[in-house]
Coordinates of C-alpha atoms and ligand atoms in Angstrom, one line a residue:
Chain T
M1182 CA -44.7 -192.3 51.7
L1183 CA -47.6 -194.2 53.2
K1184 CA -50.9 -192.4 53.4
L1185 CA -54.2 -193.4 54.9
D1186 CA -56.9 -191.2 53.5
Q1187 CA -60.1 -191.1 55.5
I1188 CA -60.4 -194.8 55.8
S1189 CA -63.4 -196.5 57.4
T1190 CA -63.2 -200.2 58.3
G1191 CA -64.1 -202.8 61.0
Y1192 CA -65.0 -206.4 61.5
G1193 CA -68.2 -207.4 59.6
P1194 CA -71.0 -205.2 60.8
I1195 CA -68.9 -203.6 63.6
Q1196 CA -67.2 -200.4 62.4
V1197 CA -64.0 -199.6 64.3
L1198 CA -62.2 -196.8 62.3
F1199 CA -64.1 -193.8 61.1
D1200 CA -62.7 -191.6 58.4
F1201 CA -59.2 -192.2 59.8
S1202 CA -56.3 -190.5 58.2
L1203 CA -52.6 -190.8 58.8
E1204 CA -49.4 -190.1 56.9
V1205 CA -45.8 -191.3 57.5
R1206 CA -42.8 -190.1 55.6
A1207 CA -39.6 -191.9 54.6
G1208 CA -37.1 -191.9 57.4
E1209 CA -39.6 -191.0 60.0
V1210 CA -40.9 -192.7 63.1
L1211 CA -44.6 -192.0 63.7
C1212 CA -46.0 -193.2 67.0
L1213 CA -49.6 -194.1 67.1
M1214 CA -51.1 -193.8 70.6
G1215 CA -54.6 -194.4 72.0
R1216 CA -56.4 -196.3 74.7
N1217 CA -57.0 -200.1 74.6
G1218 CA -59.6 -200.8 71.9
A1219 CA -59.1 -197.4 70.3
G1220 CA -58.4 -199.1 66.9
K1221 CA -54.6 -199.0 66.6
S1222 CA -54.2 -202.6 65.7
T1223 CA -57.2 -202.3 63.4
A1224 CA -55.4 -199.5 61.5
M1225 CA -52.3 -201.7 61.1
K1226 CA -54.4 -204.6 59.7
A1227 CA -56.2 -202.2 57.4
I1228 CA -52.9 -201.1 56.0
M1229 CA -51.9 -204.7 55.4
G1230 CA -55.1 -205.2 53.4
L1231 CA -56.5 -207.7 56.0
L1232 CA -59.7 -205.8 56.5
P1233 CA -62.0 -204.5 53.7
L1234 CA -62.4 -200.8 53.6
S1235 CA -65.9 -199.4 53.5
G1236 CA -64.5 -196.0 52.6
G1237 CA -61.3 -194.1 52.0
Q1238 CA -58.1 -195.2 50.4
I1239 CA -54.5 -196.2 51.4
S1240 CA -51.6 -195.4 49.1
L1241 CA -47.9 -196.0 49.0
D1242 CA -45.9 -193.4 47.1
G1243 CA -49.0 -192.2 45.5
M1244 CA -50.1 -195.7 44.3
P1245 CA -53.3 -197.0 45.8
I1246 CA -52.6 -200.3 47.7
S1247 CA -56.0 -200.7 49.3
T1248 CA -57.4 -202.1 46.0
L1249 CA -54.7 -204.8 45.9
P1250 CA -55.4 -208.4 47.1
A1251 CA -54.1 -208.7 50.6
H1252 CA -51.1 -210.8 49.7
E1253 CA -49.8 -208.2 47.3
V1254 CA -49.6 -205.5 50.0
P1255 CA -46.5 -206.8 51.8
R1256 CA -44.9 -207.4 48.4
Q1257 CA -44.9 -203.6 47.9
G1258 CA -42.4 -203.5 50.7
I1259 CA -44.5 -203.2 53.9
G1260 CA -43.1 -205.2 56.8
Y1261 CA -45.5 -206.0 59.6
I1262 CA -44.7 -206.9 63.2
P1263 CA -48.1 -207.8 64.5
Q1264 CA -49.3 -207.4 68.1
G1265 CA -48.5 -210.6 70.0
R1266 CA -45.9 -211.4 67.4
R1267 CA -48.0 -214.0 65.5
L1268 CA -45.0 -216.2 64.7
F1269 CA -45.6 -219.5 62.9
T1270 CA -45.1 -221.2 66.3
E1271 CA -44.8 -224.8 65.1
M1272 CA -42.1 -223.8 62.6
T1273 CA -38.4 -223.3 63.3
V1274 CA -36.7 -220.0 63.5
A1275 CA -35.1 -220.7 60.0
E1276 CA -38.5 -221.4 58.5
N1277 CA -40.1 -218.2 59.9
I1278 CA -37.2 -216.3 58.4
Q1279 CA -37.6 -218.1 55.2
I1280 CA -41.2 -217.0 54.9
G1281 CA -40.1 -213.4 55.4
L1282 CA -37.5 -213.8 52.7
M1283 CA -40.0 -215.4 50.3
T1284 CA -42.4 -212.4 50.6
R1285 CA -40.3 -210.3 48.2
G1286 CA -38.0 -212.9 46.9
K1287 CA -35.0 -211.9 49.0
G1288 CA -32.0 -214.3 49.3
A1289 CA -29.0 -215.3 51.4
E1290 CA -27.6 -211.8 51.4
T1291 CA -30.6 -210.3 53.2
R1292 CA -30.8 -213.3 55.5
E1293 CA -27.2 -212.9 56.6
R1294 CA -27.6 -209.2 57.2
V1295 CA -30.8 -209.7 59.3
L1296 CA -29.2 -212.6 61.3
D1297 CA -26.2 -210.4 62.0
M1298 CA -28.6 -208.0 63.7
F1299 CA -29.9 -210.8 65.9
P1300 CA -27.1 -213.2 66.7
R1301 CA -29.2 -215.0 69.2
L1302 CA -31.5 -216.1 66.4
R1303 CA -28.5 -217.4 64.4
E1304 CA -27.7 -219.7 67.3
R1305 CA -31.2 -221.1 67.4
L1306 CA -32.1 -221.6 63.7
D1307 CA -33.4 -225.1 64.2
Q1308 CA -35.4 -224.3 67.4
R1309 CA -39.2 -224.2 67.1
A1310 CA -40.5 -220.6 67.4
E1311 CA -42.8 -221.5 70.3
T1312 CA -40.0 -222.6 72.5
L1313 CA -38.1 -219.3 72.2
S1314 CA -38.2 -216.9 75.1
G1315 CA -40.5 -213.9 74.8
G1316 CA -37.6 -211.6 73.9
E1317 CA -36.3 -214.0 71.3
Q1318 CA -39.8 -214.4 69.8
Q1319 CA -39.9 -210.6 69.4
M1320 CA -36.5 -210.7 67.7
L1321 CA -37.8 -213.3 65.4
A1322 CA -41.0 -211.3 64.6
T1323 CA -38.8 -208.3 63.9
A1324 CA -36.3 -210.3 61.8
R1325 CA -39.1 -211.9 59.8
A1326 CA -40.4 -208.4 58.8
L1327 CA -36.9 -207.1 58.1
C1328 CA -36.4 -210.0 55.6
L1329 CA -38.7 -208.0 53.3
E1330 CA -36.1 -205.2 53.1
P1331 CA -39.2 -203.0 53.8
R1332 CA -39.8 -199.5 52.8
V1333 CA -42.4 -199.2 55.4
L1334 CA -42.3 -200.9 58.8
L1335 CA -45.4 -201.4 61.0
L1336 CA -44.6 -202.3 64.6
D1337 CA -47.7 -203.0 66.8
E1338 CA -46.6 -202.8 70.5
P1339 CA -43.3 -204.6 70.0
T1340 CA -42.1 -204.0 73.5
E1341 CA -45.1 -205.4 75.3
G1342 CA -43.9 -207.6 78.2
L1343 CA -40.2 -207.3 77.4
Q1344 CA -37.3 -206.5 79.8
P1345 CA -35.3 -203.3 79.4
S1346 CA -32.3 -204.8 77.5
M1347 CA -34.7 -206.3 74.9
I1348 CA -36.6 -203.0 74.6
Q1349 CA -33.3 -201.3 73.9
L1350 CA -32.5 -203.8 71.1
I1351 CA -35.9 -203.1 69.5
R1352 CA -35.3 -199.4 69.8
E1353 CA -31.9 -199.6 68.2
T1354 CA -33.4 -201.6 65.4
V1355 CA -36.0 -199.0 64.8
E1356 CA -33.4 -196.3 64.8
K1357 CA -31.3 -198.2 62.3
M1358 CA -34.3 -198.6 60.0
R1359 CA -35.1 -194.9 60.3
E1360 CA -31.6 -194.0 59.3
A1361 CA -31.9 -196.3 56.3
G1362 CA -34.9 -194.2 55.2
V1363 CA -37.7 -196.6 56.2
A1364 CA -41.0 -195.1 57.0
I1365 CA -42.1 -196.4 60.4
I1366 CA -45.4 -196.6 62.3
L1367 CA -44.9 -197.7 65.8
V1368 CA -47.8 -198.4 68.2
E1369 CA -46.4 -197.8 71.6
Q1370 CA -48.0 -197.1 75.0
R1371 CA -45.1 -196.1 77.1
I1372 CA -44.7 -192.3 77.1
E1373 CA -41.0 -192.3 77.9
A1374 CA -40.2 -194.6 75.0
V1375 CA -42.4 -192.5 72.7
L1376 CA -40.7 -189.3 73.7
Q1377 CA -37.3 -190.9 73.0
I1378 CA -37.9 -192.4 69.6
A1379 CA -40.9 -190.7 67.9
D1380 CA -40.6 -187.9 65.4
R1381 CA -44.3 -187.3 65.5
V1382 CA -47.1 -188.7 67.5
A1383 CA -50.6 -189.4 66.2
F1384 CA -53.5 -189.9 68.7
I1385 CA -56.5 -192.1 68.0
E1386 CA -59.7 -192.1 70.1
N1387 CA -62.6 -194.5 69.6
G1388 CA -61.7 -195.0 66.0
Y1389 CA -61.3 -191.3 65.2
G1390 CA -58.0 -189.7 64.3
R1391 CA -57.2 -186.8 66.7
E1392 CA -54.1 -184.6 67.0
V1393 CA -50.9 -185.3 65.1
V1394 CA -48.0 -183.4 66.7
N1395 CA -44.3 -183.2 66.6
T1396 CA -42.7 -184.9 69.6
E1397 CA -41.1 -181.6 70.7
Q1398 CA -44.6 -180.3 71.5
L1399 CA -45.2 -183.1 74.0
R1400 CA -42.0 -182.9 76.0
G1401 CA -43.1 -180.1 78.4
D1402 CA -46.8 -180.5 78.0
R1403 CA -48.4 -183.9 78.8
R1404 CA -52.0 -182.9 78.4
L1405 CA -52.5 -184.8 75.1
F1406 CA -51.2 -187.9 76.8
E1407 CA -53.6 -187.4 79.6
K1408 CA -56.4 -186.8 77.2
Y1409 CA -55.9 -189.7 74.9
V1410 CA -53.9 -192.3 76.8
G1411 CA -55.2 -191.6 80.2
V1412 CA -52.1 -191.1 82.3
Chain K
M628 CA -54.9 -273.2 58.0
D629 CA -53.4 -272.7 61.4
F630 CA -53.9 -269.6 63.4
G631 CA -50.4 -268.2 62.7
P632 CA -50.5 -268.3 58.9
H633 CA -54.1 -267.2 58.9
L634 CA -53.1 -264.2 61.0
L635 CA -50.3 -263.4 58.5
L636 CA -52.8 -263.4 55.7
A637 CA -55.2 -261.1 57.7
V638 CA -52.3 -258.7 58.4
L639 CA -51.4 -258.5 54.7
E640 CA -55.0 -257.8 53.8
G641 CA -55.1 -255.2 56.6
A642 CA -51.9 -253.6 55.3
V643 CA -53.4 -253.1 51.8
G644 CA -56.5 -251.5 53.4
A645 CA -54.3 -249.4 55.7
A646 CA -52.1 -248.2 52.8
V647 CA -55.1 -247.0 50.7
L648 CA -56.8 -245.6 53.8
A649 CA -53.7 -243.7 54.8
L650 CA -53.6 -241.9 51.5
T651 CA -57.3 -241.2 51.4
A652 CA -57.4 -239.9 55.0
L653 CA -54.4 -237.8 54.5
G654 CA -56.3 -235.9 51.8
L655 CA -59.2 -235.3 54.1
S656 CA -56.8 -234.3 56.9
L657 CA -54.8 -231.9 54.7
V658 CA -58.0 -230.1 53.6
F659 CA -59.3 -229.8 57.1
G660 CA -56.0 -228.8 58.5
V661 CA -55.2 -226.0 56.1
M662 CA -58.7 -224.8 55.1
R663 CA -60.8 -225.8 58.1
V664 CA -63.2 -227.4 55.6
V665 CA -64.9 -230.7 56.4
N666 CA -65.1 -232.2 52.9
V667 CA -68.1 -234.5 53.0
A668 CA -67.6 -235.2 49.3
H669 CA -64.1 -236.6 49.9
G670 CA -65.3 -240.2 49.3
E671 CA -66.7 -239.1 45.9
F672 CA -63.3 -237.9 44.8
F673 CA -62.1 -241.4 45.7
M674 CA -64.9 -242.9 43.6
L675 CA -64.1 -240.4 40.8
G676 CA -60.5 -241.7 40.8
A677 CA -61.7 -245.3 40.4
V678 CA -64.2 -244.5 37.7
I679 CA -61.8 -242.4 35.7
A680 CA -59.2 -245.1 36.1
W681 CA -61.7 -247.5 34.4
F682 CA -62.5 -245.1 31.6
V683 CA -58.8 -244.4 31.0
A684 CA -57.8 -248.1 31.2
T685 CA -60.5 -249.3 28.8
S686 CA -60.1 -246.5 26.3
I687 CA -56.4 -246.9 26.0
G688 CA -56.3 -250.7 25.7
G689 CA -53.1 -252.5 25.0
H690 CA -51.2 -254.1 27.9
P691 CA -52.9 -253.4 31.2
T692 CA -49.7 -251.7 32.5
V693 CA -50.1 -248.9 29.9
G694 CA -53.7 -248.2 31.0
F695 CA -52.9 -248.4 34.6
V696 CA -49.9 -246.0 34.4
A697 CA -52.0 -243.6 32.4
A698 CA -54.8 -243.9 35.0
L699 CA -52.3 -243.3 37.8
A700 CA -51.3 -240.0 36.2
L701 CA -54.7 -238.9 34.8
A702 CA -57.2 -239.8 37.5
P703 CA -55.7 -237.8 40.3
L704 CA -55.1 -234.9 38.0
I705 CA -58.7 -234.8 36.7
A706 CA -60.2 -235.4 40.2
G707 CA -57.9 -232.6 41.5
L708 CA -59.1 -230.2 38.7
V709 CA -62.7 -231.0 39.6
A710 CA -61.9 -230.2 43.2
V711 CA -60.3 -226.9 42.2
L712 CA -63.5 -226.0 40.4
V713 CA -65.5 -227.0 43.5
D714 CA -63.3 -224.7 45.6
R715 CA -63.7 -221.8 43.2
L716 CA -67.4 -222.2 42.5
I717 CA -68.7 -223.3 45.9
L718 CA -66.3 -223.0 48.8
K719 CA -64.8 -219.6 48.0
P720 CA -68.1 -217.9 47.4
V721 CA -69.4 -219.0 50.9
K722 CA -66.1 -217.7 52.3
Y723 CA -65.2 -221.1 53.7
D724 CA -67.8 -220.8 56.4
P725 CA -67.7 -224.1 58.4
E726 CA -71.4 -224.8 58.2
A727 CA -71.9 -223.6 54.7
T728 CA -69.0 -225.7 53.4
I729 CA -70.5 -228.9 54.9
V730 CA -73.8 -228.3 53.2
G731 CA -72.0 -227.3 50.0
T732 CA -69.9 -230.4 49.9
I733 CA -72.9 -232.6 50.6
G734 CA -74.3 -231.1 47.4
V735 CA -71.1 -231.9 45.6
L736 CA -71.3 -235.5 47.0
Y737 CA -74.6 -236.0 45.2
I738 CA -73.7 -234.2 42.1
L739 CA -70.6 -236.4 41.6
Q740 CA -72.4 -239.5 42.5
Q741 CA -75.3 -239.0 40.2
T742 CA -73.0 -237.8 37.4
A743 CA -71.1 -241.1 37.8
L744 CA -74.4 -243.0 37.7
M745 CA -75.5 -241.2 34.6
T746 CA -72.2 -241.6 32.7
Y747 CA -70.5 -244.7 34.1
G748 CA -73.7 -246.5 35.1
P749 CA -74.7 -248.7 38.0
E750 CA -72.4 -251.6 37.3
A751 CA -69.3 -252.5 39.2
R752 CA -66.4 -252.9 36.8
P753 CA -62.9 -254.1 37.4
V754 CA -59.7 -252.6 36.2
E755 CA -57.1 -255.1 35.2
P756 CA -54.0 -255.0 37.4
P757 CA -50.7 -254.2 35.6
F758 CA -49.3 -257.4 37.0
S759 CA -50.4 -260.0 39.5
H760 CA -48.3 -263.0 40.3
R761 CA -49.2 -265.4 43.0
I762 CA -46.6 -265.3 45.7
A763 CA -46.6 -268.3 48.1
L764 CA -45.7 -267.2 51.6
P765 CA -43.5 -269.2 53.9
W766 CA -44.3 -270.0 57.5
F767 CA -41.9 -270.9 60.2
E768 CA -42.3 -273.5 62.9
W769 CA -40.2 -274.6 65.8
G770 CA -41.0 -278.3 65.9
E771 CA -39.5 -281.6 66.9
N772 CA -36.9 -281.4 64.3
G773 CA -35.9 -277.9 65.2
F774 CA -36.6 -274.8 63.1
A775 CA -38.4 -275.5 59.9
M776 CA -39.7 -273.3 57.1
F777 CA -42.4 -274.5 54.8
Y778 CA -45.2 -273.1 52.5
P779 CA -48.6 -273.9 54.0
W780 CA -51.3 -274.6 51.5
G781 CA -53.4 -271.5 50.7
L782 CA -51.0 -269.1 52.3
S783 CA -50.3 -266.7 49.5
T784 CA -50.7 -263.2 48.4
N785 CA -50.1 -261.6 45.0
S786 CA -47.5 -259.2 43.8
Y787 CA -49.9 -256.4 43.1
K788 CA -51.0 -256.2 46.7
L789 CA -47.4 -255.9 47.8
F790 CA -47.0 -253.2 45.2
V791 CA -50.0 -251.2 46.6
I792 CA -48.4 -251.3 50.0
G793 CA -45.0 -250.2 48.7
A794 CA -46.5 -247.5 46.5
A795 CA -48.4 -246.1 49.4
I796 CA -45.3 -246.0 51.5
V797 CA -43.4 -244.2 48.7
I798 CA -46.2 -241.7 48.2
L799 CA -46.6 -241.0 51.9
L800 CA -42.8 -240.4 52.2
A801 CA -42.9 -238.1 49.2
F802 CA -45.8 -236.2 50.7
W803 CA -44.0 -235.9 54.0
L804 CA -40.9 -234.6 52.3
I805 CA -42.9 -232.1 50.4
M806 CA -44.6 -230.8 53.5
T807 CA -41.5 -230.6 55.6
R808 CA -38.7 -229.7 53.2
S809 CA -40.1 -227.9 50.2
K810 CA -41.2 -224.3 49.7
A811 CA -44.7 -225.4 48.8
G812 CA -44.9 -227.3 52.0
L813 CA -43.7 -224.3 54.0
I814 CA -46.4 -222.2 52.4
M815 CA -49.1 -224.8 53.1
R816 CA -48.0 -225.1 56.7
A817 CA -47.9 -221.3 57.2
T818 CA -51.4 -221.0 55.8
Q819 CA -52.5 -223.8 58.2
L820 CA -50.9 -222.2 61.2
D821 CA -52.1 -218.6 60.7
R822 CA -54.0 -217.6 57.7
E823 CA -53.9 -213.9 58.4
T824 CA -50.2 -213.7 59.1
A825 CA -49.6 -215.8 56.0
L826 CA -51.4 -213.1 54.0
A827 CA -49.4 -210.4 55.7
F828 CA -46.3 -212.2 54.4
G829 CA -47.3 -212.4 50.8
I830 CA -48.8 -215.9 50.7
P831 CA -51.7 -216.0 48.3
V832 CA -54.0 -217.8 50.6
S833 CA -56.9 -218.3 48.2
R834 CA -54.6 -219.9 45.6
V835 CA -53.1 -222.1 48.3
Y836 CA -56.7 -223.2 49.3
S837 CA -57.5 -224.2 45.7
I838 CA -54.3 -226.2 45.4
V839 CA -54.8 -227.8 48.8
F840 CA -58.3 -228.8 47.9
G841 CA -57.2 -230.2 44.6
L842 CA -54.3 -232.0 46.3
G843 CA -56.6 -233.6 48.9
A844 CA -59.0 -234.9 46.2
G845 CA -56.0 -236.0 44.2
L846 CA -54.7 -238.1 47.1
A847 CA -58.1 -239.8 47.4
A848 CA -58.2 -240.5 43.6
L849 CA -54.7 -241.8 43.7
A850 CA -55.6 -244.2 46.5
A851 CA -58.6 -245.3 44.4
V852 CA -56.5 -246.0 41.3
L853 CA -54.3 -248.2 43.5
I854 CA -57.2 -250.2 44.9
V855 CA -59.4 -250.5 41.8
P856 CA -57.6 -253.6 40.4
I857 CA -58.5 -255.3 43.7
Q858 CA -61.9 -253.8 44.3
Q859 CA -64.1 -252.9 41.4
A860 CA -65.1 -249.3 40.5
H861 CA -68.7 -248.5 41.4
Y862 CA -70.6 -245.2 41.7
L863 CA -71.4 -245.8 45.4
M864 CA -67.9 -246.9 46.4
G865 CA -67.1 -243.6 48.1
H866 CA -69.1 -244.3 51.3
D867 CA -66.7 -246.6 53.1
P868 CA -63.5 -244.5 52.4
L869 CA -65.4 -241.4 53.6
L870 CA -66.5 -243.0 56.9
L871 CA -63.1 -244.7 57.5
S872 CA -61.3 -241.5 56.7
F873 CA -63.4 -239.5 59.2
I874 CA -62.7 -242.2 61.8
V875 CA -59.0 -242.0 61.0
V876 CA -58.8 -238.3 61.1
I877 CA -60.7 -238.1 64.4
I878 CA -58.5 -240.7 66.0
G879 CA -55.3 -239.4 64.5
G880 CA -55.9 -235.8 65.4
L881 CA -57.0 -233.3 62.6
G882 CA -54.3 -231.9 60.4
S883 CA -51.5 -234.0 61.7
I884 CA -49.7 -236.1 59.1
R885 CA -48.1 -238.5 61.5
G886 CA -51.3 -239.0 63.5
T887 CA -53.3 -239.6 60.3
V888 CA -50.9 -242.2 59.0
L889 CA -50.6 -244.0 62.4
A890 CA -54.4 -244.0 62.9
A891 CA -54.8 -245.3 59.3
V892 CA -52.5 -248.2 60.0
L893 CA -54.3 -248.9 63.3
I894 CA -57.8 -248.7 61.7
G895 CA -56.8 -250.4 58.4
M896 CA -55.0 -253.2 60.1
S897 CA -57.7 -253.9 62.7
D898 CA -60.4 -253.6 60.0
G899 CA -58.5 -256.2 57.9
I900 CA -57.8 -258.6 60.8
I901 CA -61.3 -258.4 62.4
S902 CA -62.9 -258.8 59.0
V903 CA -61.0 -261.9 58.3
F904 CA -61.5 -263.6 61.6
L905 CA -64.9 -262.3 62.6
S906 CA -66.9 -260.0 60.4
P907 CA -66.6 -256.7 58.5
T908 CA -69.6 -255.3 60.3
L909 CA -68.1 -256.0 63.7
S910 CA -64.9 -254.3 62.6
K911 CA -66.9 -251.1 61.6
I912 CA -68.7 -251.3 64.9
I913 CA -65.5 -251.5 66.9
A914 CA -63.9 -248.7 64.9
T915 CA -66.9 -246.4 65.4
L916 CA -66.9 -247.3 69.1
L917 CA -63.2 -246.3 69.3
V918 CA -64.1 -243.0 67.7
A919 CA -66.8 -242.4 70.3
L920 CA -64.3 -243.2 73.1
V921 CA -61.6 -240.9 71.5
L922 CA -64.1 -238.1 71.2
V923 CA -65.1 -238.4 74.8
F924 CA -61.7 -238.8 76.4
R925 CA -59.3 -237.2 74.0
P926 CA -61.2 -234.9 71.6
Q927 CA -58.0 -233.6 70.0
G928 CA -57.2 -237.2 68.8
L929 CA -54.7 -239.7 70.0
F930 CA -51.8 -237.9 68.3
G931 CA -53.2 -234.4 68.0
K932 CA -52.2 -231.5 70.1
K933 CA -54.6 -229.9 72.6
P934 CA -56.0 -226.7 71.2
A935 CA -54.4 -223.7 73.0
Ligands
ATP1401 N1 -61.4 -209.8 65.1 C1 -62.3 -208.9 65.7 N2 -63.6 -209.0 65.5 C2 -64.5 -208.1 66.1 N3 -64.1 -207.0 66.7 C3 -62.7 -206.8 66.9 C4 -61.8 -207.7 66.3 N4 -60.5 -207.3 66.6 C5 -60.7 -206.1 67.3 N5 -62.0 -205.8 67.4 C6 -62.6 -204.7 68.1 O1 -62.1 -203.5 67.5 C7 -61.8 -202.5 68.4 C8 -60.4 -202.0 68.2 O2 -59.5 -203.0 68.5 P1 -58.0 -202.9 68.3 O3 -57.4 -204.2 68.4 O4 -57.7 -202.2 67.0 O5 -57.6 -202.0 69.5 P2 -56.1 -201.4 69.9 O6 -56.2 -200.0 69.8 O7 -55.1 -202.1 69.2 O8 -56.1 -201.9 71.4 P3 -54.9 -202.5 72.3 O9 -54.2 -201.4 72.9 O10 -55.7 -203.2 73.4 O11 -54.1 -203.4 71.5 C9 -62.1 -203.1 69.8 O12 -63.4 -202.6 70.2 C10 -62.1 -204.6 69.5 O13 -63.0 -205.2 70.4
MG1402 MG1 -53.7 -203.4 69.6

């Protein structure tokens, strides 16, 4: 569904990704793993059109999206949950949700469905995002992205710093989306979580794409984790 | 006149200044808040508003109200469109780089100023107010015969000045409602808070920038149309509003509506009062001193938030 074809990108003169390729299918969870600074978040930003490509192309269902202006990319149905959540902190929960809804012109029906998934947000609609607990903030970041009714969902380390019950909630959400046929790229560092949820795992090292394997292959054999994540 | 009535007069003068300053400074603050652009040409958009108001009012003729209302609609619109052009032709190409935009808007300052000189000329010209009735103001005294109300000689204002204050309040309220309650306001605030995430949620940031820059200039022009029946239009009239707006925005805290309005009232009022009792120069000195103190002790402004 979403395909990165040998993309090269970076920040100004600093190149971070080198001929990086990746493909995720509908109804699949692809985990992207690599060390700190390997370029995982950079790949997410590149998909969102936030970084200019110096080579390669990104396409969605065969249609190139890397030539679109950045604000058109999410409108194609790509929901993004950035690392560190990046909520609009001075806005209320309701306003953050509203921005998600506006992206693709979704209305009350979508809003209700999303809020049903996160009842704690419904109780806090008028609270400013910055005053939410870490777990609630992650719920809001997730809810905001789901308001697009996305075809593709990008989650960049969504469980960073969360307690087990919250991690469980995020996991259930991801599984629900997978069942609904959404293509999911999940950046995740915890091996146990990856083994539980991923269909496939892609490794990235210093900006280069390495092995992409089925999760089954990793269960008994942890050498790839050792090699690329260092545990 | 006694001190009391004299003070009332000074406060009224100050309020007119504060009203116009609040609108002007709000434009500067909005542009800086959302775009992180220091618009050195902001005062020239104010001047542009006044000069266009004169052109519109004189070419329409008829009752002054007709010309004034037309100017009220057209001057901010034209100034805003000029600003959108500036955004497209100058700010966007330099990618909103902070230093480059300062240099760029200095260039715009001179271009607008010299264009006004070439077309409008060096004269100061008045625009006729749509209405102006002398309103005698009462004063109260608690004297030997108890409470008494009378009209001291010379204690008066005119209806147009009161209109300026009222209009500014209405515009500020409308602006606040737009920013906090409307979709457009939500989009502008999102862009201000996190440009990259705004893009990732489909907000066309570059279009928002154009609109915000136009809106900022439009606010300055609107303020100028309001004041031009009191002060005359002149091609160099942009200097004071620019300086005072900077002072207000620094004291109020950049990008904060509430801070900007409160600081404008503080600066505008004290400017009015000190000018009446002492001298305009002294009032500018004091205001500038206040800025220096704020910058040293509270760089985020009196009402601004500490950067994280
Ligand atoms: N805005 C930026 N400007 C310049 N360099 C950047 C910027 N953001 C990231 N980088 C650099 O790009 C490289 C890849 O960063 P990236 O954030 O993609 O890593 P990551 O794999 O997501 O790491 P982590 O696991 O720590 O989140 C790093 O060397 C980083 O320093
Ligand atoms: Mg990262």
